[in-house]
Amino acid sequence: MNKPMSKDINCLNFKGLIAFLEKQYGSWGVRTVVSGLVNNQNYMIHDLTDPSRITPINQVQIIDPNYWVSSEFSMKLLHNVKKVVKAKNPLYEAGRGAVRESLSKNALFVGKLLGPAFLAKQATKINSRFNRTKDVSYNKLKGKELTFEFRYHPPFKPTKDVCNWNLGIYTELLHASGVKDIHSKEVKCTLNGDECCKLRLTYKKSGIINRMVNGLIIWQVKKEVHNVIKEYEGSLKERDRLIDELTVSEDKYRSLFENTATANAIIESDLTISQVNYEFEELVGQKKPEIENKWNFKAIINPADYMKVNSHLSEATTNNPHFLKNLEFRLIANDGFEKEVICKVGRIPSSLKVIASMIDVTEMKQGQKERIELKSKLVRSEKMEALGLLAGGVAHDLNNVLSGIVSYPELLLLDLPEDSHLRKPIQTIKDSGMKAAAIVQDLLTLARRDVAVKEIANLNDVIKDYLNSPEYDKMISFHPGVDLKFDCDQNLFNISGVPSNLNKAIMNLVTNAAEAIKGHGRIHVITKNDYLEHPISGYDKFREGEYVTVMVSDSGVGIPSNNIERIFEPFYSKKVMGRSGTGLGMTVVWGTIKDHDGHIEVFSKEGKGTTFKLFFPATREGLKKKDASPTLIEIMGNGESVLVVDDVREQRDLANSILQRLGYNVTVASGGEEALKLVTSGERFDLIILDMIMHDGIDGLETFKQIREIKPNQKAIIVSGFSETGRVKNAQHLGAGAYVPKPYLLDRIGSAIKDELRK
């Protein structure tokens, strides 16, 4: 598209040509010559009465001396002349006709009066006013010969039509001076490689009588000549004043364009970016000279957004000049980085150009995305906490039930002979109870109520223990096409944790990985030391520092993106019920990570596999030597008195049976109030076993507080099927010993009692 008129471009005016065509060929001739040029959005011009308004060139502006049209427009118009003027050299004849129709009677009179030299001189002067394609100079030779030289301004390049047009114009100018027998010829031409175009015109002078008459009346017409020139000069000054006003207006709009906080770009109808401001440079990372008239707007739009943007631009340019809808799309900067932008598009009045103003909202969008993710994580965390409360209550009741299933078979097995036919079924009952207890332990992990004591552990050892376990052998037997590779860092830092819980988390991750592989595939387990240089922010925050990481990767089917957010929810499982566990596996992993102040990340792609990356805070503490499991003889008592406090009768009976079997003198109490009465009455107990949660009356913590007020040195251990970590720790802070979870196991409770009595 041509640029609007301004002082630094080449322009022409065709008033005389249009008048000639109208006179010789009527309206048909004019219509044919301007066909496809006037009222065309590709050829725009400023309205001099309102410089801010730009309109397509119309037929009136072609003949108005205050308007100029562009060189491209001119070349096409001259080309159309050949369709109308029927002559051997149409442009030559049109040039002559244009001069005849342009010169007024006064001008013709003056020309004849003052002669060809005068008109030639005026022609070179006037040329600079109405023609900006060239500079013109002339020479008078031998009194009857003139030459004109044309030096064209780059980038304008004349055609043969232009040369013939100029030859006709200057021939007719000479003819207007009254000379005879004119012969004109182009002796040099830039089309032939010459440095300029040159016309030579020869003529004969008029007779002596005519010159004498001319001399007699010169004094009469001096004033009239002066008025003609003054009128013409005044017209030019008015035109220049209007152009100066236009320049001021353009400067004002350019200042607004350049000095706004938005990235501005003017986009042509073919999507060429013709003008940009500094903010646009900053947005795309490139300088103006490399952008303007070289870049296409389509090239910097994300292909997925192009149809939306193109439709928006089309609507802006065709339907409504005040179209100001916001548009969001992804823009590709010069370095390939993708940016989110909000763009407002407006059509430049009376043109097919649009101005696009853009704001980079990448950081804002990222912030919004992070806030949405944070809210989602918070909701998920609250959901887990709510489910945890439910699971904790269920776990407490189940543990009370399971105590009889686990502990009584253990007592029976101690009394049965080795060859008894009852040993196998009783052992099966015990094993089933232990499996059920393991599931309840998963519920406790979900409830975040597991208060097992942490110790210094090494994840290499935890993983190796699992890989050497019967559980792993059984799992891998169901997946013979799966290979597992373990790459461990030999210098792996230790962590503070609960090895049994960590073992369970690793087991669940490996089992899930194996079940995700259909046929043959690989599981890759990697441990290494890592260092977080920056905190990881979320609904909880992980500090910078040393971490031990475990990655479990598989080549399985992957997790659909819409399922990843839910994989840690309890019972949200795609596994077959009865074949692949309880549906708590990933919940146990999540709970274990949180209990160890860790962090978990999931990377998955459908058809490509999944990777879980676990972060655990590292410690520089060394591993402690593990004690061997005690024998029955080592945990036997010596008749010490033990008070069992539990609100469930079955639990009191079970504890009484186990402790008597271990050689203790047992007293039972049905609640905290009864225990306080026994202590207050003066009875002495070497040890009290306190249930932490008792529904009727005071709980274990309050009971222990009041007992310690009576007997400050009273020893105690805590048992429970469900305990809040804070209350257990408070009791231990007051002096209570170990915490033993229900259901009771003989060696575990026996060791806890023995250790406490030794203190």
CSV table of C-alpha atoms in Angstrom, one decimal, residues 117-472:
chain,number,residue,atom,x,y,z
A,117,ALA,CA,13.7,31.2,-23.3
A,118,PHE,CA,11.2,32.7,-20.9
A,119,LEU,CA,8.9,29.7,-20.9
A,120,ALA,CA,11.8,27.3,-20.6
A,121,LYS,CA,13.1,29.1,-17.6
A,122,GLN,CA,9.6,29.2,-16.0
A,123,ALA,CA,9.2,25.5,-16.8
A,124,THR,CA,12.3,24.5,-14.8
A,125,LYS,CA,11.1,26.7,-11.9
A,126,ILE,CA,7.6,25.4,-11.9
A,127,ASN,CA,8.7,21.7,-12.2
A,128,SER,CA,10.1,21.7,-8.7
A,129,ARG,CA,6.6,22.7,-7.5
A,130,PHE,CA,4.4,20.1,-9.1
A,131,ASN,CA,6.8,17.3,-10.0
A,132,ARG,CA,9.0,15.6,-7.3
A,133,THR,CA,10.3,12.8,-9.5
A,134,LYS,CA,13.1,14.8,-11.1
A,135,ASP,CA,15.3,18.0,-11.3
A,136,VAL,CA,15.1,19.9,-14.7
A,137,SER,CA,17.7,22.1,-16.2
A,138,TYR,CA,17.8,23.8,-19.7
A,139,ASN,CA,20.3,25.4,-22.1
A,140,LYS,CA,19.7,27.8,-24.9
A,141,LEU,CA,21.9,27.1,-28.0
A,142,LYS,CA,22.5,29.2,-31.1
A,143,GLY,CA,19.4,31.3,-30.5
A,144,LYS,CA,17.1,28.6,-32.0
A,145,GLU,CA,17.7,25.5,-30.1
A,146,LEU,CA,16.9,24.4,-26.5
A,147,THR,CA,18.0,21.3,-24.5
A,148,PHE,CA,16.3,20.0,-21.3
A,149,GLU,CA,18.0,17.6,-18.9
A,150,PHE,CA,16.1,15.4,-16.4
A,151,ARG,CA,17.8,13.9,-13.4
A,152,TYR,CA,15.4,11.5,-11.6
A,153,HIS,CA,15.4,11.1,-7.8
A,154,PRO,CA,16.0,7.6,-6.5
A,155,PRO,CA,14.2,5.3,-6.2
A,156,PHE,CA,12.1,6.6,-9.1
A,157,LYS,CA,12.9,4.9,-12.5
A,158,PRO,CA,11.3,6.3,-15.6
A,159,THR,CA,9.7,4.1,-18.3
A,160,LYS,CA,9.4,4.7,-22.0
A,161,ASP,CA,5.9,6.1,-21.3
A,162,VAL,CA,7.3,8.7,-19.0
A,163,CYS,CA,10.0,9.7,-21.6
A,164,ASN,CA,7.4,10.2,-24.3
A,165,TRP,CA,5.1,12.1,-21.9
A,166,ASN,CA,7.9,14.5,-21.0
A,167,LEU,CA,8.8,15.0,-24.7
A,168,GLY,CA,5.2,16.0,-25.5
A,169,ILE,CA,5.1,18.4,-22.5
A,170,TYR,CA,8.3,20.3,-23.4
A,171,THR,CA,7.5,20.3,-27.1
A,172,GLU,CA,4.2,22.0,-26.4
A,173,LEU,CA,5.7,24.5,-24.0
A,174,LEU,CA,8.0,25.6,-26.8
A,175,HIS,CA,5.1,25.8,-29.2
A,176,ALA,CA,3.2,28.0,-26.7
A,177,SER,CA,5.9,30.7,-27.2
A,178,GLY,CA,4.8,31.2,-30.9
A,179,VAL,CA,7.8,29.6,-32.6
A,180,LYS,CA,7.5,27.5,-35.8
A,181,ASP,CA,8.8,24.2,-37.2
A,182,ILE,CA,9.6,22.6,-33.9
A,183,HIS,CA,11.6,19.4,-34.0
A,184,SER,CA,12.0,17.5,-30.7
A,185,LYS,CA,14.1,14.4,-29.9
A,186,GLU,CA,15.3,12.5,-26.9
A,187,VAL,CA,19.1,12.3,-27.3
A,188,LYS,CA,20.0,10.7,-24.0
A,189,CYS,CA,18.0,8.3,-21.8
A,190,THR,CA,18.6,6.5,-18.5
A,191,LEU,CA,16.9,3.5,-20.0
A,192,ASN,CA,19.9,3.3,-22.3
A,193,GLY,CA,22.4,3.6,-19.4
A,194,ASP,CA,22.9,7.4,-19.7
A,195,GLU,CA,23.3,9.4,-16.5
A,196,CYS,CA,20.3,11.5,-17.3
A,197,CYS,CA,17.5,12.0,-19.9
A,198,LYS,CA,18.1,14.8,-22.4
A,199,LEU,CA,15.7,16.4,-24.9
A,200,ARG,CA,16.8,18.6,-27.8
A,201,LEU,CA,14.3,21.0,-29.4
A,202,THR,CA,14.9,23.1,-32.5
A,203,TYR,CA,12.6,25.8,-34.0
A,204,LYS,CA,12.4,28.8,-36.2
A,205,LYS,CA,11.8,32.3,-34.8
A,206,SER,CA,8.7,34.4,-35.8
A,207,GLY,CA,8.9,37.3,-38.3
A,208,ILE,CA,10.3,40.8,-37.6
A,209,ILE,CA,6.9,42.5,-37.7
A,210,ASN,CA,5.6,40.2,-35.0
A,211,ARG,CA,8.6,41.0,-32.8
A,212,MET,CA,8.1,44.8,-33.3
A,213,VAL,CA,4.5,44.5,-32.3
A,214,ASN,CA,5.6,42.6,-29.3
A,215,GLY,CA,8.1,45.2,-28.3
A,216,LEU,CA,5.5,48.0,-28.5
A,217,ILE,CA,3.1,46.4,-26.1
A,218,ILE,CA,5.5,44.9,-23.5
A,219,TRP,CA,5.0,47.9,-21.2
A,220,GLN,CA,1.2,47.3,-21.3
A,221,VAL,CA,1.4,43.7,-20.0
A,222,LYS,CA,4.1,43.9,-17.4
A,223,LYS,CA,1.5,44.4,-14.6
A,224,GLU,CA,-0.6,41.5,-16.0
A,225,VAL,CA,2.4,39.2,-16.1
A,226,HIS,CA,3.2,40.2,-12.5
A,227,ASN,CA,-0.3,39.4,-11.4
A,228,VAL,CA,-0.3,36.0,-13.1
A,229,ILE,CA,2.9,35.0,-11.4
A,230,LYS,CA,1.8,36.4,-8.1
A,231,GLU,CA,-1.5,34.4,-8.3
A,232,TYR,CA,0.4,31.2,-9.0
A,233,GLU,CA,2.9,31.7,-6.3
A,234,GLY,CA,0.1,32.4,-3.8
A,235,SER,CA,-1.6,29.2,-4.7
A,236,LEU,CA,1.7,27.3,-4.0
A,237,LYS,CA,2.2,29.1,-0.7
A,238,GLU,CA,-1.3,28.0,0.4
A,239,ARG,CA,-0.6,24.5,-0.6
A,240,ASP,CA,2.7,24.5,1.4
A,241,ARG,CA,0.9,26.0,4.4
A,242,LEU,CA,-1.6,23.1,4.4
A,243,ILE,CA,1.3,20.6,4.1
A,244,ASP,CA,3.1,22.2,7.0
A,245,GLU,CA,-0.1,21.8,9.1
A,246,LEU,CA,-0.2,18.2,8.0
A,247,THR,CA,3.4,17.7,9.1
A,248,VAL,CA,2.7,19.1,12.6
A,249,SER,CA,-0.3,16.8,12.8
A,250,GLU,CA,1.8,13.8,11.8
A,251,ASP,CA,4.4,14.7,14.4
A,252,LYS,CA,1.8,14.8,17.1
A,253,TYR,CA,0.4,11.4,16.2
A,254,ARG,CA,3.9,10.0,15.8
A,255,SER,CA,4.8,11.2,19.3
A,256,LEU,CA,1.7,9.5,20.7
A,257,PHE,CA,2.6,6.3,18.8
A,258,GLU,CA,6.2,6.3,20.1
A,259,ASN,CA,5.7,7.4,23.7
A,260,THR,CA,3.0,5.0,25.1
A,261,ALA,CA,3.6,2.2,27.5
A,262,THR,CA,2.2,-0.3,25.0
A,263,ALA,CA,4.0,-2.1,22.2
A,264,ASN,CA,2.6,-0.5,19.0
A,265,ALA,CA,2.8,-1.7,15.5
A,266,ILE,CA,1.1,-0.6,12.3
A,267,ILE,CA,0.2,-3.6,10.2
A,268,GLU,CA,-0.5,-3.3,6.4
A,269,SER,CA,-3.3,-5.2,4.6
A,270,ASP,CA,-0.8,-8.0,3.7
A,271,LEU,CA,0.2,-8.2,7.4
A,272,THR,CA,3.6,-6.5,6.8
A,273,ILE,CA,4.7,-4.6,9.9
A,274,SER,CA,5.4,-1.2,8.5
A,275,GLN,CA,6.1,0.8,11.7
A,276,VAL,CA,6.8,0.0,15.3
A,277,ASN,CA,7.7,1.8,18.5
A,278,TYR,CA,10.4,1.2,21.2
A,279,GLU,CA,8.1,-0.9,23.4
A,280,PHE,CA,7.5,-3.3,20.4
A,281,GLU,CA,11.3,-3.6,20.1
A,282,GLU,CA,11.5,-4.6,23.7
A,283,LEU,CA,8.6,-7.1,23.3
A,284,VAL,CA,10.1,-9.0,20.4
A,285,GLY,CA,13.8,-8.4,21.1
A,286,GLN,CA,14.7,-6.8,17.8
A,287,LYS,CA,15.5,-3.3,16.5
A,288,LYS,CA,13.2,-1.2,14.2
A,289,PRO,CA,15.4,-1.4,11.1
A,290,GLU,CA,15.2,-5.2,11.2
A,291,ILE,CA,11.4,-5.2,11.7
A,292,GLU,CA,9.8,-2.4,9.7
A,293,ASN,CA,8.8,-3.5,6.2
A,294,LYS,CA,10.7,-6.8,6.7
A,295,TRP,CA,8.6,-8.7,9.2
A,296,ASN,CA,5.2,-10.2,8.6
A,297,PHE,CA,2.9,-10.3,11.6
A,298,LYS,CA,1.9,-13.9,10.8
A,299,ALA,CA,5.5,-15.0,11.3
A,300,ILE,CA,5.5,-14.0,15.0
A,301,ILE,CA,2.2,-15.5,16.0
A,302,ASN,CA,2.0,-19.0,17.5
A,303,PRO,CA,0.6,-21.1,14.6
A,304,ALA,CA,-2.2,-22.5,16.9
A,305,ASP,CA,-3.4,-18.9,17.5
A,306,TYR,CA,-3.1,-17.6,13.9
A,307,MET,CA,-6.7,-18.3,12.8
A,308,LYS,CA,-8.0,-16.5,15.8
A,309,VAL,CA,-5.8,-13.5,15.2
A,310,ASN,CA,-6.4,-13.4,11.4
A,311,SER,CA,-10.2,-13.4,12.0
A,312,HIS,CA,-9.8,-10.6,14.5
A,313,LEU,CA,-7.8,-8.5,12.1
A,314,SER,CA,-10.3,-9.1,9.3
A,315,GLU,CA,-13.2,-8.0,11.5
A,316,ALA,CA,-11.3,-4.9,12.6
A,317,THR,CA,-10.6,-3.8,9.0
A,318,THR,CA,-13.9,-4.6,7.3
A,319,ASN,CA,-16.7,-4.2,9.7
A,320,ASN,CA,-16.2,-1.3,12.1
A,321,PRO,CA,-13.6,1.5,12.1
A,322,HIS,CA,-14.0,1.7,15.9
A,323,PHE,CA,-13.5,-2.0,16.5
A,324,LEU,CA,-11.7,-2.3,19.9
A,325,LYS,CA,-12.1,-5.8,21.2
A,326,ASN,CA,-9.3,-7.3,23.2
A,327,LEU,CA,-7.4,-10.2,21.7
A,328,GLU,CA,-5.2,-12.7,23.6
A,329,PHE,CA,-2.6,-14.7,21.8
A,330,ARG,CA,0.9,-16.1,22.0
A,331,LEU,CA,3.6,-14.1,20.3
A,332,ILE,CA,7.0,-15.6,19.4
A,333,ALA,CA,9.9,-13.2,20.2
A,334,ASN,CA,13.2,-13.0,18.3
A,335,ASP,CA,14.9,-15.4,20.6
A,336,GLY,CA,12.2,-18.0,20.2
A,337,PHE,CA,10.7,-17.4,23.6
A,338,GLU,CA,6.9,-17.4,23.6
A,339,LYS,CA,5.0,-14.6,25.3
A,340,GLU,CA,1.4,-14.1,26.2
A,341,VAL,CA,0.0,-10.8,25.0
A,342,ILE,CA,-3.2,-8.9,25.2
A,343,CYS,CA,-3.7,-6.9,22.0
A,344,LYS,CA,-6.2,-4.2,21.1
A,345,VAL,CA,-6.6,-3.6,17.3
A,346,GLY,CA,-8.0,-0.5,15.7
A,347,ARG,CA,-8.4,0.4,12.0
A,348,ILE,CA,-6.6,3.6,10.8
A,349,PRO,CA,-9.5,5.6,9.4
A,350,SER,CA,-10.1,5.5,5.7
A,351,SER,CA,-7.4,2.8,5.2
A,352,LEU,CA,-6.9,-0.9,5.3
A,353,LYS,CA,-4.1,-0.5,7.9
A,354,VAL,CA,-4.5,-1.4,11.5
A,355,ILE,CA,-2.7,-0.3,14.6
A,356,ALA,CA,-2.1,-3.1,17.1
A,357,SER,CA,-1.3,-2.2,20.7
A,358,MET,CA,0.1,-5.0,22.8
A,359,ILE,CA,0.9,-5.6,26.5
A,360,ASP,CA,3.1,-8.5,27.7
A,361,VAL,CA,1.1,-10.4,30.3
A,362,THR,CA,3.3,-13.5,30.5
A,363,GLU,CA,4.3,-13.0,34.1
A,364,MET,CA,0.7,-12.1,35.1
A,365,LYS,CA,-0.7,-15.2,33.4
A,366,GLN,CA,2.0,-17.4,35.0
A,367,GLY,CA,1.1,-15.9,38.4
A,368,GLN,CA,-2.6,-16.6,37.8
A,369,LYS,CA,-1.7,-20.2,36.8
A,370,GLU,CA,0.3,-20.6,39.9
A,371,ARG,CA,-2.5,-19.2,42.1
A,372,ILE,CA,-4.9,-21.6,40.5
A,373,GLU,CA,-2.6,-24.5,41.1
A,374,LEU,CA,-2.0,-23.4,44.6
A,375,LYS,CA,-5.7,-23.2,45.3
A,376,SER,CA,-6.1,-26.7,43.8
A,377,LYS,CA,-3.3,-28.1,46.0
A,378,LEU,CA,-4.9,-26.4,49.0
A,379,VAL,CA,-8.3,-27.9,48.3
A,380,ARG,CA,-6.7,-31.3,47.7
A,381,SER,CA,-4.8,-31.0,51.0
A,382,GLU,CA,-7.9,-30.0,52.9
A,383,LYS,CA,-9.7,-33.0,51.3
A,384,MET,CA,-6.9,-35.3,52.4
A,385,GLU,CA,-7.1,-33.9,55.9
A,386,ALA,CA,-10.8,-34.5,56.1
A,387,LEU,CA,-10.5,-38.0,54.8
A,388,GLY,CA,-7.7,-38.5,57.2
A,389,LEU,CA,-9.9,-37.7,60.2
A,390,LEU,CA,-12.4,-40.3,58.9
A,391,ALA,CA,-9.7,-42.9,58.3
A,392,GLY,CA,-8.2,-42.3,61.7
A,393,GLY,CA,-11.4,-43.0,63.5
A,394,VAL,CA,-11.9,-46.2,61.4
A,395,ALA,CA,-8.3,-47.3,62.2
A,396,HIS,CA,-8.8,-46.9,65.9
A,397,ASP,CA,-11.9,-49.1,66.0
A,398,LEU,CA,-10.3,-51.7,63.6
A,399,ASN,CA,-7.1,-51.9,65.7
A,400,ASN,CA,-9.2,-52.7,68.8
A,401,VAL,CA,-10.9,-55.5,66.9
A,402,LEU,CA,-7.7,-56.8,65.3
A,403,SER,CA,-5.9,-57.0,68.7
A,404,GLY,CA,-7.7,-60.2,69.5
A,405,ILE,CA,-7.1,-61.7,66.0
A,406,VAL,CA,-3.4,-61.0,66.2
A,407,SER,CA,-2.5,-61.3,69.9
A,408,TYR,CA,-4.5,-64.4,71.0
A,409,PRO,CA,-3.2,-66.6,68.2
A,410,GLU,CA,0.3,-65.6,69.3
A,411,LEU,CA,-0.4,-66.7,72.9
A,412,LEU,CA,-2.0,-69.9,71.7
A,413,LEU,CA,1.0,-70.7,69.5
A,414,LEU,CA,3.3,-70.4,72.5
A,415,ASP,CA,1.3,-73.1,74.3
A,416,LEU,CA,0.7,-75.5,71.4
A,417,PRO,CA,3.2,-78.4,70.8
A,418,GLU,CA,5.1,-78.3,67.5
A,419,ASP,CA,3.2,-81.3,66.1
A,420,SER,CA,-0.3,-80.0,66.9
A,421,HIS,CA,-2.7,-80.0,63.9
A,422,LEU,CA,-4.0,-76.6,65.2
A,423,ARG,CA,-0.8,-74.7,64.7
A,424,LYS,CA,-1.3,-74.1,60.9
A,425,PRO,CA,-4.9,-72.7,61.1
A,426,ILE,CA,-4.0,-70.6,64.1
A,427,GLN,CA,-0.9,-69.3,62.3
A,428,THR,CA,-3.1,-68.5,59.3
A,429,ILE,CA,-5.4,-66.5,61.6
A,430,LYS,CA,-2.5,-64.5,63.0
A,431,ASP,CA,-1.0,-63.9,59.5
A,432,SER,CA,-4.4,-62.6,58.2
A,433,GLY,CA,-4.7,-60.4,61.2
A,434,MET,CA,-1.2,-59.0,60.5
A,435,LYS,CA,-2.2,-58.2,56.9
A,436,ALA,CA,-5.3,-56.5,58.1
A,437,ALA,CA,-3.2,-54.5,60.6
A,438,ALA,CA,-1.0,-53.4,57.7
A,439,ILE,CA,-4.0,-52.0,55.9
A,440,VAL,CA,-5.0,-50.2,59.1
A,441,GLN,CA,-1.5,-48.8,59.3
A,442,ASP,CA,-2.1,-47.4,55.8
A,443,LEU,CA,-5.2,-45.7,57.1
A,444,LEU,CA,-3.1,-44.2,59.9
A,445,THR,CA,-0.6,-42.9,57.4
A,446,LEU,CA,-3.4,-41.3,55.5
A,447,ALA,CA,-4.7,-39.8,58.7
A,448,ARG,CA,-1.2,-38.5,59.4
A,449,ARG,CA,-1.6,-40.0,62.9
A,450,ASP,CA,1.3,-42.4,62.9
A,451,VAL,CA,3.7,-41.5,65.7
A,452,ALA,CA,6.4,-44.0,65.1
A,453,VAL,CA,9.7,-42.8,66.3
A,454,LYS,CA,12.1,-41.6,63.6
A,455,GLU,CA,15.6,-42.9,63.3
A,456,ILE,CA,18.6,-42.2,61.1
A,457,ALA,CA,18.1,-44.3,57.9
A,458,ASN,CA,19.7,-44.7,54.5
A,459,LEU,CA,17.4,-45.0,51.5
A,460,ASN,CA,19.8,-47.3,49.7
A,461,ASP,CA,19.4,-49.8,52.6
A,462,VAL,CA,15.6,-49.3,52.6
A,463,ILE,CA,15.3,-50.0,48.9
A,464,LYS,CA,17.7,-52.9,49.0
A,465,ASP,CA,15.7,-54.4,51.9
A,466,TYR,CA,12.5,-54.2,49.8
A,467,LEU,CA,14.2,-55.6,46.7
A,468,ASN,CA,15.4,-58.6,48.7
A,469,SER,CA,12.0,-59.2,50.4
A,470,PRO,CA,9.4,-61.9,49.7
A,471,GLU,CA,6.9,-59.1,48.9
A,472,TYR,CA,9.1,-58.0,46.0
